[in-house]
CSV table of C-alpha atoms and ligand atoms in Angstrom, one decimal:
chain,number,residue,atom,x,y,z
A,1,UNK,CA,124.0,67.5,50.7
A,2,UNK,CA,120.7,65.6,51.4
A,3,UNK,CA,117.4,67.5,52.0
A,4,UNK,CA,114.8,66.1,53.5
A,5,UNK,CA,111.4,66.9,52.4
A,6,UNK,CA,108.6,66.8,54.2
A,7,UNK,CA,105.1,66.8,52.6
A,8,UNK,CA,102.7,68.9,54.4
A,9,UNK,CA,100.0,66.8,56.3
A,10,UNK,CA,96.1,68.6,55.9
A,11,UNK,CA,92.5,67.4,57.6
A,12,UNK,CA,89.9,68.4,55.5
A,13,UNK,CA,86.2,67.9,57.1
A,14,UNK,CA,83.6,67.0,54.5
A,15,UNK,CA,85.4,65.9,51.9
A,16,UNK,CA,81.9,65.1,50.5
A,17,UNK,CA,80.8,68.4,49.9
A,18,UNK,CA,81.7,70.7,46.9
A,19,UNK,CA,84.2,73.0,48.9
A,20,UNK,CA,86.0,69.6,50.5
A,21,UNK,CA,86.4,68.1,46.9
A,22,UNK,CA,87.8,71.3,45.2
A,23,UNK,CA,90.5,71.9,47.9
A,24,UNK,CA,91.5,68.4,47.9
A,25,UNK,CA,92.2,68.9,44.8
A,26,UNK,CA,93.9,72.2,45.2
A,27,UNK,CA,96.1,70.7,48.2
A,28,UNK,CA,96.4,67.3,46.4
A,29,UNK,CA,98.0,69.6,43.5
A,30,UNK,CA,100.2,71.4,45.3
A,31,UNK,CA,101.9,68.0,47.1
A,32,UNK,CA,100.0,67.9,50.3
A,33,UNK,CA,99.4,64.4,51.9
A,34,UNK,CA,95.5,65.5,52.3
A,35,UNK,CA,93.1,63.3,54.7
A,36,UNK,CA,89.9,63.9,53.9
A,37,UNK,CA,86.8,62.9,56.2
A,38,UNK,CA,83.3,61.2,55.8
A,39,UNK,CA,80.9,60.3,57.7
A,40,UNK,CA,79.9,56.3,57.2
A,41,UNK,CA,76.1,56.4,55.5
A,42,UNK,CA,74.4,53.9,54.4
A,43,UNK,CA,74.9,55.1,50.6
A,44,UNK,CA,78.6,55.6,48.9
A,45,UNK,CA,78.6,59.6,48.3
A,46,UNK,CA,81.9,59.8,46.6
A,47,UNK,CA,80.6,61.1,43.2
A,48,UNK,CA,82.5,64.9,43.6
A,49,UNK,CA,86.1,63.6,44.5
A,50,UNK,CA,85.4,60.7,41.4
A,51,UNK,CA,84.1,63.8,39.4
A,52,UNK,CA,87.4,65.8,40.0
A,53,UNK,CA,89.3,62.1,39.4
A,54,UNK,CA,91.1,62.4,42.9
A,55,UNK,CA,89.3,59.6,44.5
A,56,UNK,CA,92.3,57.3,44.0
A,57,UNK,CA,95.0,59.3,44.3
A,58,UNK,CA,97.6,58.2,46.1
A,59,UNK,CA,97.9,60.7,48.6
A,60,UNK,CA,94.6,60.8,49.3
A,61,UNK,CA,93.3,58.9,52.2
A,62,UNK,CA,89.3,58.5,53.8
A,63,UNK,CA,89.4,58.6,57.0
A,64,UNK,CA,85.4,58.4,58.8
A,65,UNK,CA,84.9,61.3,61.2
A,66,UNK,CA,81.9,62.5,62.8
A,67,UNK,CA,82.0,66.4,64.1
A,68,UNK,CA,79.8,65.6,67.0
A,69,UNK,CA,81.8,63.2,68.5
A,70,UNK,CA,84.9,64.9,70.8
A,71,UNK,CA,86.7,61.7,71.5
A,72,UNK,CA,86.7,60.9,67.6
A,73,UNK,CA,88.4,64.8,67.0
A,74,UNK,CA,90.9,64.1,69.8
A,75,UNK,CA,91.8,60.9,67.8
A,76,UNK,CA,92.0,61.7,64.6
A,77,UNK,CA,94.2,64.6,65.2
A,78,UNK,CA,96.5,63.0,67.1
A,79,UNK,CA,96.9,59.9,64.2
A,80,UNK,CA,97.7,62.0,62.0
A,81,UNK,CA,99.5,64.9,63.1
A,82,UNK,CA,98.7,67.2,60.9
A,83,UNK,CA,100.1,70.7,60.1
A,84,UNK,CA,96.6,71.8,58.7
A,85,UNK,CA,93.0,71.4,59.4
A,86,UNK,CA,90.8,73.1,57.6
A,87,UNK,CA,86.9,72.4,59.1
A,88,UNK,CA,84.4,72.6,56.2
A,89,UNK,CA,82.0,69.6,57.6
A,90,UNK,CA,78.6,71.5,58.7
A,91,UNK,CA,74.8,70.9,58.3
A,92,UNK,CA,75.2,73.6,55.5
A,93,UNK,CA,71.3,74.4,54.7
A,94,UNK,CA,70.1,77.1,56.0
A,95,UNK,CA,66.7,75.9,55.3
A,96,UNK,CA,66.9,72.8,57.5
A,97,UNK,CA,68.4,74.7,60.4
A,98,UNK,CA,64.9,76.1,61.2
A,99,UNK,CA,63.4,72.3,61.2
A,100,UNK,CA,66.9,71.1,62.9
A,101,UNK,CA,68.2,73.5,65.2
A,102,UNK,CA,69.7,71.6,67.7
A,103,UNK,CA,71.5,69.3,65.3
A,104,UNK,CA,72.2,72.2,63.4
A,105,UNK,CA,74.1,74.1,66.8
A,106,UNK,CA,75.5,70.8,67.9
A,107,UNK,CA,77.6,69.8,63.9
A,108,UNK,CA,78.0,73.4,62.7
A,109,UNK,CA,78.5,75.4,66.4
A,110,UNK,CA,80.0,73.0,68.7
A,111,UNK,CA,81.5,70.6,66.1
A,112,UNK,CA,84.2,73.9,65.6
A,113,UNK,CA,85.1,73.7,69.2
A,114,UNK,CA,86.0,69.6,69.0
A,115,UNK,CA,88.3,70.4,66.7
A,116,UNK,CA,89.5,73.8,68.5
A,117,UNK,CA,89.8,71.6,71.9
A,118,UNK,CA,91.7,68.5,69.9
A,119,UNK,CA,94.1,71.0,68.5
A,120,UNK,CA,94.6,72.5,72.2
A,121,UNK,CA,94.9,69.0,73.7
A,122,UNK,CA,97.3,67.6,70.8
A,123,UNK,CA,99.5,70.0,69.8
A,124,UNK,CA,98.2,74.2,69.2
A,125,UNK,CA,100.9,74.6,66.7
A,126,UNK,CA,98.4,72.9,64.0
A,127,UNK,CA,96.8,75.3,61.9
A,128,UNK,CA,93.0,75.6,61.3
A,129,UNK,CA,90.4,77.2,59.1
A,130,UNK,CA,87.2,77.9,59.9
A,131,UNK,CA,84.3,78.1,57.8
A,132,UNK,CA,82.7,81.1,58.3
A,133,UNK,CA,79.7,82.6,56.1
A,134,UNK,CA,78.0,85.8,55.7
A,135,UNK,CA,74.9,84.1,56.6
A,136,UNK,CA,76.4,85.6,59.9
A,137,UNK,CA,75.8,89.3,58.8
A,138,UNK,CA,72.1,88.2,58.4
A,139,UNK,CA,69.8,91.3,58.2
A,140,UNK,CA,71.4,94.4,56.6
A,141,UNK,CA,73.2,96.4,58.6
A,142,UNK,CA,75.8,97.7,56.3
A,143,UNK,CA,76.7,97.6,52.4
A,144,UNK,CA,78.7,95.5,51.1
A,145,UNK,CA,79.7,94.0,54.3
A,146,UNK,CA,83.0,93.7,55.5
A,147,UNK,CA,85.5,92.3,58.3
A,148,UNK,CA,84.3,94.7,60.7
A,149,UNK,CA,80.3,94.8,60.0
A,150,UNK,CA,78.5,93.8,62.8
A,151,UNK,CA,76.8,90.4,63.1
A,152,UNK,CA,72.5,89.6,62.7
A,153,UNK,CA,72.3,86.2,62.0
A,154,UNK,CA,69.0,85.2,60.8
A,155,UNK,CA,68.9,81.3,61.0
A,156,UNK,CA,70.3,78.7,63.5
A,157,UNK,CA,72.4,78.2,60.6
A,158,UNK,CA,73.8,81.5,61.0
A,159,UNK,CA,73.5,81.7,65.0
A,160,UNK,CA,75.5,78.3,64.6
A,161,UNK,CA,77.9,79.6,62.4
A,162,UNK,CA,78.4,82.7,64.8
A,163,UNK,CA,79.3,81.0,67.5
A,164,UNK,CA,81.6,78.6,65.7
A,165,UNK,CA,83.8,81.6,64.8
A,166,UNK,CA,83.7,84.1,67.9
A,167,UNK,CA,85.2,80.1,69.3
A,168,UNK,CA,88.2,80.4,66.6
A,169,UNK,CA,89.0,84.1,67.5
A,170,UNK,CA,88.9,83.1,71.2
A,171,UNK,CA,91.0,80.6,71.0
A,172,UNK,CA,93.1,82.8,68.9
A,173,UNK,CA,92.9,84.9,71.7
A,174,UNK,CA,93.6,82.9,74.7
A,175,UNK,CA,95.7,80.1,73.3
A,176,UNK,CA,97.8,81.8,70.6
A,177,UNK,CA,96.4,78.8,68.3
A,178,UNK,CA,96.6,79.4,64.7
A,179,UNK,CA,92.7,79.7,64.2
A,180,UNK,CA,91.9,81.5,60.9
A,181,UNK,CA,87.9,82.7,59.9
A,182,UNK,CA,87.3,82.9,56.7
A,183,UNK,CA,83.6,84.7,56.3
A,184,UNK,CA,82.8,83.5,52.8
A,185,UNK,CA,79.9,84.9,51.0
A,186,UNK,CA,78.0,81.8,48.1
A,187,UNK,CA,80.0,80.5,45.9
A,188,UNK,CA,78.8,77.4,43.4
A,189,UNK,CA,79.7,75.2,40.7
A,190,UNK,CA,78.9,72.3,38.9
A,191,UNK,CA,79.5,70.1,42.4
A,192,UNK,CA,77.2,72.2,44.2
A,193,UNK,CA,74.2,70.0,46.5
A,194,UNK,CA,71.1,70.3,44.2
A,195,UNK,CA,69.3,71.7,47.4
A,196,UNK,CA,70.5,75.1,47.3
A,197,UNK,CA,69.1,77.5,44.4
A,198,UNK,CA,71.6,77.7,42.1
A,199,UNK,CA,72.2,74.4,41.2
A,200,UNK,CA,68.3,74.0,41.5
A,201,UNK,CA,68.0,76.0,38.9
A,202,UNK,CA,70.6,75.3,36.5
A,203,UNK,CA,69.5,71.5,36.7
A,204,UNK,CA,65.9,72.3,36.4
A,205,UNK,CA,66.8,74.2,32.8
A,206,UNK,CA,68.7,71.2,31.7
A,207,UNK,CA,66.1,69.0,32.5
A,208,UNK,CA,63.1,71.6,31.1
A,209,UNK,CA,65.0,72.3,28.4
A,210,UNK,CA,65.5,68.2,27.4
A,211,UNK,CA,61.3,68.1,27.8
A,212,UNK,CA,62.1,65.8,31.4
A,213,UNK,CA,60.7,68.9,33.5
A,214,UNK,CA,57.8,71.0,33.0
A,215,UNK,CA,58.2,73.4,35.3
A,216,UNK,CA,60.7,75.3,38.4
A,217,UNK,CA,58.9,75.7,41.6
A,218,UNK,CA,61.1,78.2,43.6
A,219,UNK,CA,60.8,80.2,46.8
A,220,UNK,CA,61.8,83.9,47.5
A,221,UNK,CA,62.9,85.5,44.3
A,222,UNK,CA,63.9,88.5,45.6
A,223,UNK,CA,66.6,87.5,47.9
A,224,UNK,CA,70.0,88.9,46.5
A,225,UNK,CA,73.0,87.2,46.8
A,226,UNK,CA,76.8,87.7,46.1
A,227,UNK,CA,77.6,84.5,44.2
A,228,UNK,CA,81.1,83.1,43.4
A,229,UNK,CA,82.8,80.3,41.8
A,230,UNK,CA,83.7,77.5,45.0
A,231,UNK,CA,86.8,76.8,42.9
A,232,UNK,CA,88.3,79.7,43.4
A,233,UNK,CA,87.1,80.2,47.4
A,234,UNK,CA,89.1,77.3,48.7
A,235,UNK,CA,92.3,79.0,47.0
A,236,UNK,CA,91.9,81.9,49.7
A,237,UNK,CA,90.8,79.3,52.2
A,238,UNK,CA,94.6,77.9,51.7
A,239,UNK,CA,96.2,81.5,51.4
A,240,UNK,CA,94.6,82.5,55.0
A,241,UNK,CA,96.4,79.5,56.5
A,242,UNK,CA,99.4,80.3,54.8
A,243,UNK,CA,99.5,84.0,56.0
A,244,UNK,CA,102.0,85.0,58.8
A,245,UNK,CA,99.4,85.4,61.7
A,246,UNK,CA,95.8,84.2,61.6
A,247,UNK,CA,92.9,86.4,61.4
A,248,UNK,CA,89.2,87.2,60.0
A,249,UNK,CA,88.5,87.6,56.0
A,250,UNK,CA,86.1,88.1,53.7
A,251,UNK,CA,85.7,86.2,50.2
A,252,UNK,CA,83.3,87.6,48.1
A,253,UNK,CA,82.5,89.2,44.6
A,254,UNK,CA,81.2,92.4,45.6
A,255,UNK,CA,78.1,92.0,43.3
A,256,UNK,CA,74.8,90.9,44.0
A,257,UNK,CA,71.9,89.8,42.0
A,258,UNK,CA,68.5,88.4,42.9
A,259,UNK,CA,67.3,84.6,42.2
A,260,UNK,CA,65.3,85.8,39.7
A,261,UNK,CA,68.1,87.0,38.3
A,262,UNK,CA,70.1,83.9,38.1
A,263,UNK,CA,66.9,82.4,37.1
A,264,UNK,CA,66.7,84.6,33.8
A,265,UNK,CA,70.7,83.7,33.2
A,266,UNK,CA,70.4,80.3,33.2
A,267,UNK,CA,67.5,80.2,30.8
A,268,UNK,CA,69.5,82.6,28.7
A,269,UNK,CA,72.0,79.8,29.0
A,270,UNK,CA,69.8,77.5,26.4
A,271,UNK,CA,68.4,79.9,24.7
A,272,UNK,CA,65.2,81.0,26.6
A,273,UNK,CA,63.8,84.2,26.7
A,274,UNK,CA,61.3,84.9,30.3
A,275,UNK,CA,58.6,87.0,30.8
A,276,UNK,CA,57.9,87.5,34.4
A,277,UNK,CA,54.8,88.5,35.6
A,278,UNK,CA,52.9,88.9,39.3
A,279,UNK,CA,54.7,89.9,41.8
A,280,UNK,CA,55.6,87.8,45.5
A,281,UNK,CA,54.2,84.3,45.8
A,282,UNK,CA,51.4,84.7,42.6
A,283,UNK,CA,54.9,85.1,40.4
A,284,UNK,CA,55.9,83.5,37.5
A,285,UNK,CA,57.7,83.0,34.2
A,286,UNK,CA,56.5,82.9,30.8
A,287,UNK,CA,58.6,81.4,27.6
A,288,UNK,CA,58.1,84.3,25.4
A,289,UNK,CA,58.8,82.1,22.5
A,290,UNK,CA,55.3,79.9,23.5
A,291,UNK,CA,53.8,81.2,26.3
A,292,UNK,CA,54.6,78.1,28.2
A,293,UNK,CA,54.6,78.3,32.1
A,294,UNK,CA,58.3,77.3,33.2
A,295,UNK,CA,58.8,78.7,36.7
A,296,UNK,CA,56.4,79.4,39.4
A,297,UNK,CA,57.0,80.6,43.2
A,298,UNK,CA,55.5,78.1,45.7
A,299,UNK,CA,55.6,79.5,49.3
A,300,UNK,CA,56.7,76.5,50.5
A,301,UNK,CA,60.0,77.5,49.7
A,302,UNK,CA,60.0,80.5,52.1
A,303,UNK,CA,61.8,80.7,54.9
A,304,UNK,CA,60.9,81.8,58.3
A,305,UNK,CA,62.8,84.1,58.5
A,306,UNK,CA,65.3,85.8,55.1
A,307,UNK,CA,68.2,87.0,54.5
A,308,UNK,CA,67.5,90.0,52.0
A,309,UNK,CA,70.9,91.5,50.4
A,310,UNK,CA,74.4,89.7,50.8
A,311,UNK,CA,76.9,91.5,48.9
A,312,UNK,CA,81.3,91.1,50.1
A,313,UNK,CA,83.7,93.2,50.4
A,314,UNK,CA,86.7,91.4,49.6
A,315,UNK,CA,89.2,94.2,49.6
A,316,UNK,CA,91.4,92.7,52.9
A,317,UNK,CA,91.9,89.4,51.2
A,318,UNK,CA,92.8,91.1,48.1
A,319,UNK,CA,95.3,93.7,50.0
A,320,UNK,CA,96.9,91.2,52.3
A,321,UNK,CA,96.1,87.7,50.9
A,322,UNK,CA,96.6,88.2,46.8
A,323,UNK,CA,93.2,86.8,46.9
A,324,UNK,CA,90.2,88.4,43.9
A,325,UNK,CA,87.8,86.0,42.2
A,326,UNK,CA,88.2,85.9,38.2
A,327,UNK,CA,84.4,84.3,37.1
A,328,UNK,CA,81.7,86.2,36.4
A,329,UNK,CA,78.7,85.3,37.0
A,330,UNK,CA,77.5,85.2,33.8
A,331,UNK,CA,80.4,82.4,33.4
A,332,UNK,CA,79.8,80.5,36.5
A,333,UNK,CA,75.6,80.3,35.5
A,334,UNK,CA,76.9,78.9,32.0
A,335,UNK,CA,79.6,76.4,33.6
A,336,UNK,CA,77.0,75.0,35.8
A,337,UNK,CA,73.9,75.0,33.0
A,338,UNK,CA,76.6,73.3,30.7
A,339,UNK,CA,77.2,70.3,33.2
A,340,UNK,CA,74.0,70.0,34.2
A,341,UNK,CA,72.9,69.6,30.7
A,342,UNK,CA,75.7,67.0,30.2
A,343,UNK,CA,74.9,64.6,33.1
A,344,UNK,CA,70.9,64.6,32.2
A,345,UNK,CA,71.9,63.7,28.3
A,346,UNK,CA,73.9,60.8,30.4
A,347,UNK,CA,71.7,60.1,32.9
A,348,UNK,CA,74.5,60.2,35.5
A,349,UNK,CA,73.3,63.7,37.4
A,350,UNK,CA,73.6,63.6,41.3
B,401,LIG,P1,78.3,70.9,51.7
B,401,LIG,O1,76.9,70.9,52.3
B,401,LIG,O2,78.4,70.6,50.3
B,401,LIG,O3,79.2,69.9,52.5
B,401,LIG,C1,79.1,69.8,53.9
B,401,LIG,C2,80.0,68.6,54.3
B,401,LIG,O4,79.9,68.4,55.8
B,401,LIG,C3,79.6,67.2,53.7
B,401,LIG,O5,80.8,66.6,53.4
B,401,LIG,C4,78.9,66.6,54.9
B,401,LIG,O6,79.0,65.1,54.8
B,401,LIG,C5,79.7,67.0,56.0
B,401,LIG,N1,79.0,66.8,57.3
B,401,LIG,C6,77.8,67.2,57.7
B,401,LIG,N2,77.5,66.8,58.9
B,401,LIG,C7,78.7,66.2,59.4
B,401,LIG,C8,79.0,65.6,60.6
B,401,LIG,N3,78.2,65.5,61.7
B,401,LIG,N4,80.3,65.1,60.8
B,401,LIG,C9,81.1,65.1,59.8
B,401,LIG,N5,80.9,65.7,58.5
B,401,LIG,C10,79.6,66.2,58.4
B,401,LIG,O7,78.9,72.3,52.0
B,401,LIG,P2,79.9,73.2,51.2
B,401,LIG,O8,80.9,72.4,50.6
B,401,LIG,O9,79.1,74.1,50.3
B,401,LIG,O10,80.4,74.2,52.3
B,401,LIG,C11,81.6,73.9,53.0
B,401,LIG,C12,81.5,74.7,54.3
B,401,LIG,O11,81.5,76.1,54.1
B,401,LIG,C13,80.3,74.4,55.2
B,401,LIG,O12,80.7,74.5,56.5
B,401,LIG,C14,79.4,75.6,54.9
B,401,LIG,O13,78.5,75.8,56.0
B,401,LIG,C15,80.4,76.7,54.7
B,401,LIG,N6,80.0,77.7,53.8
B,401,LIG,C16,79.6,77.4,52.5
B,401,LIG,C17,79.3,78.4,51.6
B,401,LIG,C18,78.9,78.2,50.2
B,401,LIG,O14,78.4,79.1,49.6
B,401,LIG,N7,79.1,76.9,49.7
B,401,LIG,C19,79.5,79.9,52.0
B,401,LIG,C20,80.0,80.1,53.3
B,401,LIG,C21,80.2,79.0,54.2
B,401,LIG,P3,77.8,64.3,54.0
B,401,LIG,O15,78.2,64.3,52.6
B,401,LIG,O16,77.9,63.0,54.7
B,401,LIG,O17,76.5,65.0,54.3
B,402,LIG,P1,71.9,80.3,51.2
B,402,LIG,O1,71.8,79.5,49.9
B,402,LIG,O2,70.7,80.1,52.1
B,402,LIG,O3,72.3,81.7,50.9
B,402,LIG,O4,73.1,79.5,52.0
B,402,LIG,P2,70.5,78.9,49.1
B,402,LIG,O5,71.0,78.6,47.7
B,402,LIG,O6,69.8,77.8,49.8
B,402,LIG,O7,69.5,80.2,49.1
B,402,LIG,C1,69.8,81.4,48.5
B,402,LIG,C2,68.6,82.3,48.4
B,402,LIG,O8,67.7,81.7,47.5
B,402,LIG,C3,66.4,81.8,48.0
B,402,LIG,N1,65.5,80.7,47.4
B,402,LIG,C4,65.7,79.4,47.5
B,402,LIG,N2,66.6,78.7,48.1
B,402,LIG,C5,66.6,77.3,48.0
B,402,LIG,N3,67.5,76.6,48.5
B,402,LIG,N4,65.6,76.7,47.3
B,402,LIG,C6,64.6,77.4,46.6
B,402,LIG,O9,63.7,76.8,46.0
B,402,LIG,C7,64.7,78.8,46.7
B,402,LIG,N5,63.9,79.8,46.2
B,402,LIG,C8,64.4,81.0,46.6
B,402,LIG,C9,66.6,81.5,49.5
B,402,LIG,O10,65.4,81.9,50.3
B,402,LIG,C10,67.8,82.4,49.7
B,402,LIG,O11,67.5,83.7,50.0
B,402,LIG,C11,74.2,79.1,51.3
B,402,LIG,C12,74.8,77.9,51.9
B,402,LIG,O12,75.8,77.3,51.1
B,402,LIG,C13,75.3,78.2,53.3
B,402,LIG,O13,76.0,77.0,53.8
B,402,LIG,C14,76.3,79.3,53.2
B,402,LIG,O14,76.8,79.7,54.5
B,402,LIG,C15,75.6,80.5,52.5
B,402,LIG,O15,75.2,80.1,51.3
B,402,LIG,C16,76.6,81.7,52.4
């Protein structure tokens, strides 16, 4: 008897950025036909789906796609039919929202509800994944948060962000549409955007510790975060769309450590031992091996407004998904010192 297969159609949104390149993998991998957009630049900004060595694979295809523009959603979707969108294009910074808040609500807010509305014009059995963050939890209101914590957003990032998922439950709610949130607490990795601290750091060592840096100039140490490793996030990203009804999780580690922390792992990383001394903006960090100056706190990193203490509770993804991250920290800090180093010995670092 013949059986037809049929390969299982996926939009990813920002296949540029690091979580759009590690599940194009992951779908690629497990036989998807993945279509995975970009928005046309002036400059080619392939280098993470070349670093993964998907960029040519055959069922892969680039299709351009800008999140502000409805008629462009409306299109796309119904080109390609797909079975599965999962919407990880955003302005992702939180420190640019406060410079670019209306961009900011109009890609990371509204740009949800283009796809929401192309889904409901084209066909609502498509299922779609929202990216979520606890950005959206904001200023402490319970530890760790969870599923049910309630919202503070701190940033138009986060405001953004909130909006873009009380959308997906609506539309969960009203049309029956397959709309699944997943609130994702930091995760990283060697294709992180050199913007945001970790990878700040970890390619500010490589280069300080080859003599092509002097010194780190950070912002708030004290912030705490609950980092993870990105690989392993999009794997729950495709297990929430998978599940038998769609609904709201958390992926996180359930541990947090401060920037300074991750600071002191990373020199540990190469071998550096840090003194820190002062305390707030006059802080910094001493090379106990030669009393060299290698990271200072400039306020111009501060934000307007911070978000003090992230830490997950993963436990529903773990109960009904299968879903638990495996790396450590001290793992992930290594992994991403360890590239770092590599591409500044080649001179190839992005
Ligand atoms: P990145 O910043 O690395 O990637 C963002 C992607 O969005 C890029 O491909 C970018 O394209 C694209 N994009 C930006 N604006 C538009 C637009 N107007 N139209 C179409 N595409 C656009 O983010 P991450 O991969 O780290 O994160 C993926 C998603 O998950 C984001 O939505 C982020 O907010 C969210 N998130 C991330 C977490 C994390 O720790 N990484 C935690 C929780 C949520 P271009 O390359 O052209 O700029
Ligand atoms: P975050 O990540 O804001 O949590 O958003 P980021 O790495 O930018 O900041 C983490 C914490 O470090 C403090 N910090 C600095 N941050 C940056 N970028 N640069 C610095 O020099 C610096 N010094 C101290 C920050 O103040 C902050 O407290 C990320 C993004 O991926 C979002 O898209 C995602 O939703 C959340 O994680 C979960």
């Amino acid at each position: 008897m013949n059986q037809v297969m049929t390969v299982k159609k996926a939009i990813i949104t920002g296949i540029t950025g690091q979580d759009g390149a590690y599940l194009a993998q992951l779908l690629l991998e497990k036989g998807y036909q993945v279509f995975g957009t970009y928005r046309r630049t002036s400059s080619v900004n392939f280098w993470r789906i070349e670093d993964l060595g998907i960029q040519s694979h055959s069922n892969l295809k680039l299709v351009e796609f800008d999140l502000t523009d409805q008629a462009n959603a409306i299109r796309m979707v119904a080109e390609i039919q797909p079975d599965e969108i999962y919407n990880l294009a955003a302005q992702s910074f939180v420190g640019v929202s406060f410079e670019q808040p209306l961009a900011t609500a109009q890609i990371t807010g509204l740009g949800c509800v283009h796809l929401l509305e192309a889904i409901r014009i084209v066909n609502p059995k498509i299922r779609f994944y929202q990216a979520s963050t606890s950005e959206m939890f904001g200023l402490v209101q319970e530890i760790p948060q969870q599923e049910t914590t309630p919202f503070y957003p701190r940033s138009p990032y986060g405001v953004a962000k909130l909006y873009a998922h009380w959308m997906c439950v609506n539309y969960r709610e009203s049309y029956g549409i397959f709309a699944s949130s997943g609130i994702l607490f930091n995760h990283e990795s060697p294709l992180r955007g050199k913007e945001f601290v970790t990878r700040k750091i970890t390619d500010s060592v490589a280069k300080i510790y080859l003599g092509k840096q002097d010194c780190l100039e950070l912002g708030n140490m004290d912030a705490k975060r609950d980092w993870g490793f990105a690989k392993e996030y999009v794997e729950g990203m495709w297990r929430m769309l998978q599940a038998e009804h769609s609904d709201t999780y958390v992926l996180a580690t359930n541990r947090t450590e401060t920037v300074r922390d991750f600071v002191r792992m990373a020199f540990k990383a190469v071998g550096i031992t840090l003194r820190f001394e002062g305390q707030a903006e006059a802080e910094i960090a001493i090379n106990t091996a030669n009393e060299q100056v290698l990271v200072r706190v400039n306020p111009q990193f501060y934000r307007p407004a911070e978000v003090d203490l992230l830490i997950g509770n993963p436990q529903k993804a773990i109960d009904e998904l299968g879903w638990y991250p495996t790396t450590s920290l001290e793992e992930l800090c290594a992994m991403m010192v360890k590239a770092d180093l590599e591409r500044n010995q080649t001179g190839h670092s992005f």
